[in-house]
Amino acid sequence: MSDSAKGKTLVIGCGNLLGADDGVGLAALERLRHWRLPQEVQLEDGGTWGLNLLPLIESAERLLILDAIDARAAPGTLLVLENDEIPKLFSTKLSPHQIDLREVLALAELRGTVPSETVAIGLQPERVEMSTVLSPAVKAGLDDLELAVAEQLARWGHAVDPAAEVASA
């Protein structure tokens, strides 16, 4: 294992599966469960947990957030935000959990426990409403989001195989 891959990388899928495109982070997380990942990469369903995510975030060296990100771009556009860029766009009140996530990151920073590297990868939502179905534009962007996650994990020194199906128990 390379020096850059030592320590835990936490990947949190955020969102609400009942909120149409707001569920894209959880849809992406479900895809990652089929990858071959090293032990130091931990996948967590953040859902709408808010401040309950604090202990998980504080225990990670690197944090990768998967979510719908409202940057007023074209629906389905892939967006990658790093460190200081994240709170600015998460304050856009796309959904209630993002307010909590922003607060969790601010609290971790205040306590000096924010991960050394934090990246958010997501898609511009087309619609956030009561529905369990992603919009066609966001559904079409899931492959790009999955590839961006693989590339980010590789930049952090993790050997990942997105094409590998994990054997079912």
C-alpha atoms as a PDB file:
ATOM      1  CA  MET A   1       0.000   0.000   0.000  1.00  0.00           C
ATOM      2  CA  SER A   2       1.348   3.418  -0.882  1.00  0.00           C
ATOM      3  CA  ASP A   3       1.797   6.111   1.767  1.00  0.00           C
ATOM      4  CA  SER A   4      -1.107   8.114   0.311  1.00  0.00           C
ATOM      5  CA  ALA A   5      -3.493   5.161   0.768  1.00  0.00           C
ATOM      6  CA  LYS A   6      -2.778   4.645   4.480  1.00  0.00           C
ATOM      7  CA  GLY A   7      -5.667   5.421   6.777  1.00  0.00           C
ATOM      8  CA  LYS A   8      -9.378   5.267   6.244  1.00  0.00           C
ATOM      9  CA  THR A   9     -11.232   6.812   3.351  1.00  0.00           C
ATOM     10  CA  LEU A  10     -14.925   7.278   4.090  1.00  0.00           C
ATOM     11  CA  VAL A  11     -17.375   7.360   1.188  1.00  0.00           C
ATOM     12  CA  ILE A  12     -20.789   8.665   2.240  1.00  0.00           C
ATOM     13  CA  GLY A  13     -23.825   8.484  -0.011  1.00  0.00           C
ATOM     14  CA  CYS A  14     -26.238  11.257   0.959  1.00  0.00           C
ATOM     15  CA  GLY A  15     -29.778  12.022  -0.022  1.00  0.00           C
ATOM     16  CA  ASN A  16     -33.313  10.812   0.149  1.00  0.00           C
ATOM     17  CA  LEU A  17     -34.511   7.954  -2.061  1.00  0.00           C
ATOM     18  CA  LEU A  18     -38.043   9.380  -1.862  1.00  0.00           C
ATOM     19  CA  GLY A  19     -36.913  12.746  -3.289  1.00  0.00           C
ATOM     20  CA  ALA A  20     -36.350  11.834  -6.955  1.00  0.00           C
ATOM     21  CA  ASP A  21     -32.892  13.191  -7.965  1.00  0.00           C
ATOM     22  CA  ASP A  22     -32.053  13.894  -4.314  1.00  0.00           C
ATOM     23  CA  GLY A  23     -31.442  10.130  -4.084  1.00  0.00           C
ATOM     24  CA  VAL A  24     -28.551  10.124  -6.578  1.00  0.00           C
ATOM     25  CA  GLY A  25     -25.901   9.882  -3.855  1.00  0.00           C
ATOM     26  CA  LEU A  26     -27.502   6.736  -2.481  1.00  0.00           C
ATOM     27  CA  ALA A  27     -27.960   5.282  -5.979  1.00  0.00           C
ATOM     28  CA  ALA A  28     -24.241   5.834  -6.627  1.00  0.00           C
ATOM     29  CA  LEU A  29     -23.327   4.287  -3.270  1.00  0.00           C
ATOM     30  CA  GLU A  30     -25.336   1.176  -4.151  1.00  0.00           C
ATOM     31  CA  ARG A  31     -23.305   0.818  -7.361  1.00  0.00           C
ATOM     32  CA  LEU A  32     -20.064   1.020  -5.337  1.00  0.00           C
ATOM     33  CA  ARG A  33     -21.153  -1.975  -3.259  1.00  0.00           C
ATOM     34  CA  HIS A  34     -20.465  -4.109  -6.360  1.00  0.00           C
ATOM     35  CA  TRP A  35     -16.847  -2.950  -6.672  1.00  0.00           C
ATOM     36  CA  ARG A  36     -13.742  -4.627  -5.355  1.00  0.00           C
ATOM     37  CA  LEU A  37     -12.486  -2.114  -2.783  1.00  0.00           C
ATOM     38  CA  PRO A  38      -9.547  -2.205  -0.379  1.00  0.00           C
ATOM     39  CA  GLN A  39     -10.304  -2.612   3.316  1.00  0.00           C
ATOM     40  CA  GLU A  40      -9.376   1.000   4.106  1.00  0.00           C
ATOM     41  CA  VAL A  41     -12.286   2.315   1.963  1.00  0.00           C
ATOM     42  CA  GLN A  42     -15.486   2.373   4.015  1.00  0.00           C
ATOM     43  CA  LEU A  43     -18.890   2.850   2.363  1.00  0.00           C
ATOM     44  CA  GLU A  44     -21.669   4.406   4.456  1.00  0.00           C
ATOM     45  CA  ASP A  45     -25.280   5.192   3.704  1.00  0.00           C
ATOM     46  CA  GLY A  46     -25.542   8.733   5.061  1.00  0.00           C
ATOM     47  CA  GLY A  47     -29.165   9.120   4.053  1.00  0.00           C
ATOM     48  CA  THR A  48     -30.420  12.031   6.090  1.00  0.00           C
ATOM     49  CA  TRP A  49     -28.405  11.260   9.261  1.00  0.00           C
ATOM     50  CA  GLY A  50     -27.116  14.783   9.815  1.00  0.00           C
ATOM     51  CA  LEU A  51     -25.059  15.174  13.004  1.00  0.00           C
ATOM     52  CA  ASN A  52     -25.027  11.402  13.541  1.00  0.00           C
ATOM     53  CA  LEU A  53     -22.375  11.317  10.787  1.00  0.00           C
ATOM     54  CA  LEU A  54     -19.881  13.260  12.926  1.00  0.00           C
ATOM     55  CA  PRO A  55     -18.081  10.262  14.541  1.00  0.00           C
ATOM     56  CA  LEU A  56     -17.662   8.560  11.142  1.00  0.00           C
ATOM     57  CA  ILE A  57     -16.332  11.727   9.531  1.00  0.00           C
ATOM     58  CA  GLU A  58     -13.964  12.451  12.422  1.00  0.00           C
ATOM     59  CA  SER A  59     -12.460   8.961  12.182  1.00  0.00           C
ATOM     60  CA  ALA A  60     -11.586   9.303   8.476  1.00  0.00           C
ATOM     61  CA  GLU A  61      -8.433  10.712   6.911  1.00  0.00           C
ATOM     62  CA  ARG A  62     -10.200  11.344   3.604  1.00  0.00           C
ATOM     63  CA  LEU A  63     -13.901  11.964   2.957  1.00  0.00           C
ATOM     64  CA  LEU A  64     -15.750  11.461  -0.310  1.00  0.00           C
ATOM     65  CA  ILE A  65     -19.350  12.703  -0.359  1.00  0.00           C
ATOM     66  CA  LEU A  66     -21.772  11.499  -3.039  1.00  0.00           C
ATOM     67  CA  ASP A  67     -24.837  13.693  -3.424  1.00  0.00           C
ATOM     68  CA  ALA A  68     -27.075  15.797  -5.604  1.00  0.00           C
ATOM     69  CA  ILE A  69     -25.338  19.162  -5.917  1.00  0.00           C
ATOM     70  CA  ASP A  70     -27.307  22.201  -7.016  1.00  0.00           C
ATOM     71  CA  ALA A  71     -24.880  24.461  -8.880  1.00  0.00           C
ATOM     72  CA  ARG A  72     -27.508  25.745 -11.322  1.00  0.00           C
ATOM     73  CA  ALA A  73     -25.910  23.660 -14.098  1.00  0.00           C
ATOM     74  CA  ALA A  74     -27.649  21.577 -16.741  1.00  0.00           C
ATOM     75  CA  PRO A  75     -29.453  18.547 -15.231  1.00  0.00           C
ATOM     76  CA  GLY A  76     -27.166  15.531 -14.961  1.00  0.00           C
ATOM     77  CA  THR A  77     -23.956  17.604 -15.067  1.00  0.00           C
ATOM     78  CA  LEU A  78     -21.129  15.988 -13.103  1.00  0.00           C
ATOM     79  CA  LEU A  79     -19.813  18.265 -10.358  1.00  0.00           C
ATOM     80  CA  VAL A  80     -16.654  17.793  -8.298  1.00  0.00           C
ATOM     81  CA  LEU A  81     -16.037  20.072  -5.322  1.00  0.00           C
ATOM     82  CA  GLU A  82     -12.990  20.056  -3.079  1.00  0.00           C
ATOM     83  CA  ASN A  83     -12.458  21.202   0.495  1.00  0.00           C
ATOM     84  CA  ASP A  84     -13.464  24.896   0.763  1.00  0.00           C
ATOM     85  CA  GLU A  85     -15.806  24.726  -2.247  1.00  0.00           C
ATOM     86  CA  ILE A  86     -18.125  22.264  -0.506  1.00  0.00           C
ATOM     87  CA  PRO A  87     -19.876  24.383   2.152  1.00  0.00           C
ATOM     88  CA  LYS A  88     -20.664  27.150  -0.344  1.00  0.00           C
ATOM     89  CA  LEU A  89     -22.790  24.972  -2.588  1.00  0.00           C
ATOM     90  CA  PHE A  90     -24.218  22.783   0.146  1.00  0.00           C
ATOM     91  CA  SER A  91     -25.717  25.927   1.673  1.00  0.00           C
ATOM     92  CA  THR A  92     -28.083  26.123  -1.303  1.00  0.00           C
ATOM     93  CA  LYS A  93     -30.790  24.205   0.625  1.00  0.00           C
ATOM     94  CA  LEU A  94     -31.376  21.562  -2.018  1.00  0.00           C
ATOM     95  CA  SER A  95     -32.666  19.303   0.728  1.00  0.00           C
ATOM     96  CA  PRO A  96     -32.711  19.277   4.547  1.00  0.00           C
ATOM     97  CA  HIS A  97     -29.790  16.828   4.979  1.00  0.00           C
ATOM     98  CA  GLN A  98     -27.371  19.192   3.280  1.00  0.00           C
ATOM     99  CA  ILE A  99     -27.844  21.810   5.969  1.00  0.00           C
ATOM    100  CA  ASP A 100     -26.938  19.133   8.491  1.00  0.00           C
ATOM    101  CA  LEU A 101     -23.947  17.965   6.436  1.00  0.00           C
ATOM    102  CA  ARG A 102     -22.625  21.514   6.220  1.00  0.00           C
ATOM    103  CA  GLU A 103     -23.011  21.820   9.984  1.00  0.00           C
ATOM    104  CA  VAL A 104     -21.291  18.465  10.545  1.00  0.00           C
ATOM    105  CA  LEU A 105     -18.317  19.536   8.425  1.00  0.00           C
ATOM    106  CA  ALA A 106     -18.156  22.909  10.224  1.00  0.00           C
ATOM    107  CA  LEU A 107     -18.279  21.199  13.624  1.00  0.00           C
ATOM    108  CA  ALA A 108     -15.531  18.754  12.631  1.00  0.00           C
ATOM    109  CA  GLU A 109     -13.427  21.697  11.430  1.00  0.00           C
ATOM    110  CA  LEU A 110     -14.042  23.580  14.681  1.00  0.00           C
ATOM    111  CA  ARG A 111     -12.973  20.494  16.652  1.00  0.00           C
ATOM    112  CA  GLY A 112      -9.894  20.059  14.448  1.00  0.00           C
ATOM    113  CA  THR A 113     -11.078  16.654  13.267  1.00  0.00           C
ATOM    114  CA  VAL A 114     -12.155  17.355   9.688  1.00  0.00           C
ATOM    115  CA  PRO A 115     -10.537  14.868   7.271  1.00  0.00           C
ATOM    116  CA  SER A 116      -7.370  16.169   5.627  1.00  0.00           C
ATOM    117  CA  GLU A 117      -8.996  15.834   2.202  1.00  0.00           C
ATOM    118  CA  THR A 118     -12.697  16.224   1.477  1.00  0.00           C
ATOM    119  CA  VAL A 119     -14.262  15.909  -1.963  1.00  0.00           C
ATOM    120  CA  ALA A 120     -17.918  15.967  -2.998  1.00  0.00           C
ATOM    121  CA  ILE A 121     -18.895  14.364  -6.285  1.00  0.00           C
ATOM    122  CA  GLY A 122     -22.431  14.575  -7.545  1.00  0.00           C
ATOM    123  CA  LEU A 123     -24.840  15.412 -10.275  1.00  0.00           C
ATOM    124  CA  GLN A 124     -26.948  18.492 -10.882  1.00  0.00           C
ATOM    125  CA  PRO A 125     -30.528  17.432 -10.102  1.00  0.00           C
ATOM    126  CA  GLU A 126     -33.356  18.098 -12.511  1.00  0.00           C
ATOM    127  CA  ARG A 127     -36.154  17.574 -10.025  1.00  0.00           C
ATOM    128  CA  VAL A 128     -36.450  17.170  -6.276  1.00  0.00           C
ATOM    129  CA  GLU A 129     -39.974  16.050  -5.459  1.00  0.00           C
ATOM    130  CA  MET A 130     -41.793  13.075  -3.999  1.00  0.00           C
ATOM    131  CA  SER A 131     -40.728  10.228  -6.279  1.00  0.00           C
ATOM    132  CA  THR A 132     -38.523   7.158  -6.109  1.00  0.00           C
ATOM    133  CA  VAL A 133     -37.413   7.562  -9.747  1.00  0.00           C
ATOM    134  CA  LEU A 134     -34.359   9.510 -10.906  1.00  0.00           C
ATOM    135  CA  SER A 135     -34.896  11.892 -13.831  1.00  0.00           C
ATOM    136  CA  PRO A 136     -33.564  10.606 -17.186  1.00  0.00           C
ATOM    137  CA  ALA A 137     -30.718  13.184 -17.170  1.00  0.00           C
ATOM    138  CA  VAL A 138     -29.529  12.200 -13.689  1.00  0.00           C
ATOM    139  CA  LYS A 139     -29.908   8.473 -14.353  1.00  0.00           C
ATOM    140  CA  ALA A 140     -27.810   8.909 -17.521  1.00  0.00           C
ATOM    141  CA  GLY A 141     -25.108  10.707 -15.484  1.00  0.00           C
ATOM    142  CA  LEU A 142     -24.633   7.851 -12.995  1.00  0.00           C
ATOM    143  CA  ASP A 143     -21.939   6.197 -15.151  1.00  0.00           C
ATOM    144  CA  ASP A 144     -19.912   9.442 -15.207  1.00  0.00           C
ATOM    145  CA  LEU A 145     -20.346   9.816 -11.438  1.00  0.00           C
ATOM    146  CA  GLU A 146     -19.171   6.234 -10.879  1.00  0.00           C
ATOM    147  CA  LEU A 147     -16.093   6.808 -13.059  1.00  0.00           C
ATOM    148  CA  ALA A 148     -15.293  10.057 -11.200  1.00  0.00           C
ATOM    149  CA  VAL A 149     -15.422   8.176  -7.877  1.00  0.00           C
ATOM    150  CA  ALA A 150     -13.022   5.518  -9.213  1.00  0.00           C
ATOM    151  CA  GLU A 151     -10.642   8.231 -10.415  1.00  0.00           C
ATOM    152  CA  GLN A 152     -10.755  10.080  -7.076  1.00  0.00           C
ATOM    153  CA  LEU A 153     -10.097   6.923  -5.064  1.00  0.00           C
ATOM    154  CA  ALA A 154      -7.178   6.095  -7.386  1.00  0.00           C
ATOM    155  CA  ARG A 155      -5.745   9.628  -6.883  1.00  0.00           C
ATOM    156  CA  TRP A 156      -5.826   8.899  -3.157  1.00  0.00           C
ATOM    157  CA  GLY A 157      -3.791   5.732  -3.778  1.00  0.00           C
ATOM    158  CA  HIS A 158      -6.548   3.120  -3.515  1.00  0.00           C
ATOM    159  CA  ALA A 159      -6.583   0.195  -5.928  1.00  0.00           C
ATOM    160  CA  VAL A 160     -10.228  -0.120  -6.946  1.00  0.00           C
ATOM    161  CA  ASP A 161     -11.905  -2.280  -9.560  1.00  0.00           C
ATOM    162  CA  PRO A 162     -15.295  -0.839 -10.526  1.00  0.00           C
ATOM    163  CA  ALA A 163     -15.910  -3.668 -13.011  1.00  0.00           C
ATOM    164  CA  ALA A 164     -15.576  -6.390 -10.367  1.00  0.00           C
ATOM    165  CA  GLU A 165     -18.716  -7.961  -9.014  1.00  0.00           C
ATOM    166  CA  VAL A 166     -18.351  -8.743  -5.326  1.00  0.00           C
ATOM    167  CA  ALA A 167     -19.220 -12.373  -4.692  1.00  0.00           C
ATOM    168  CA  SER A 168     -22.507 -12.660  -2.841  1.00  0.00           C
ATOM    169  CA  ALA A 169     -22.435 -14.535   0.426  1.00  0.00           C
END
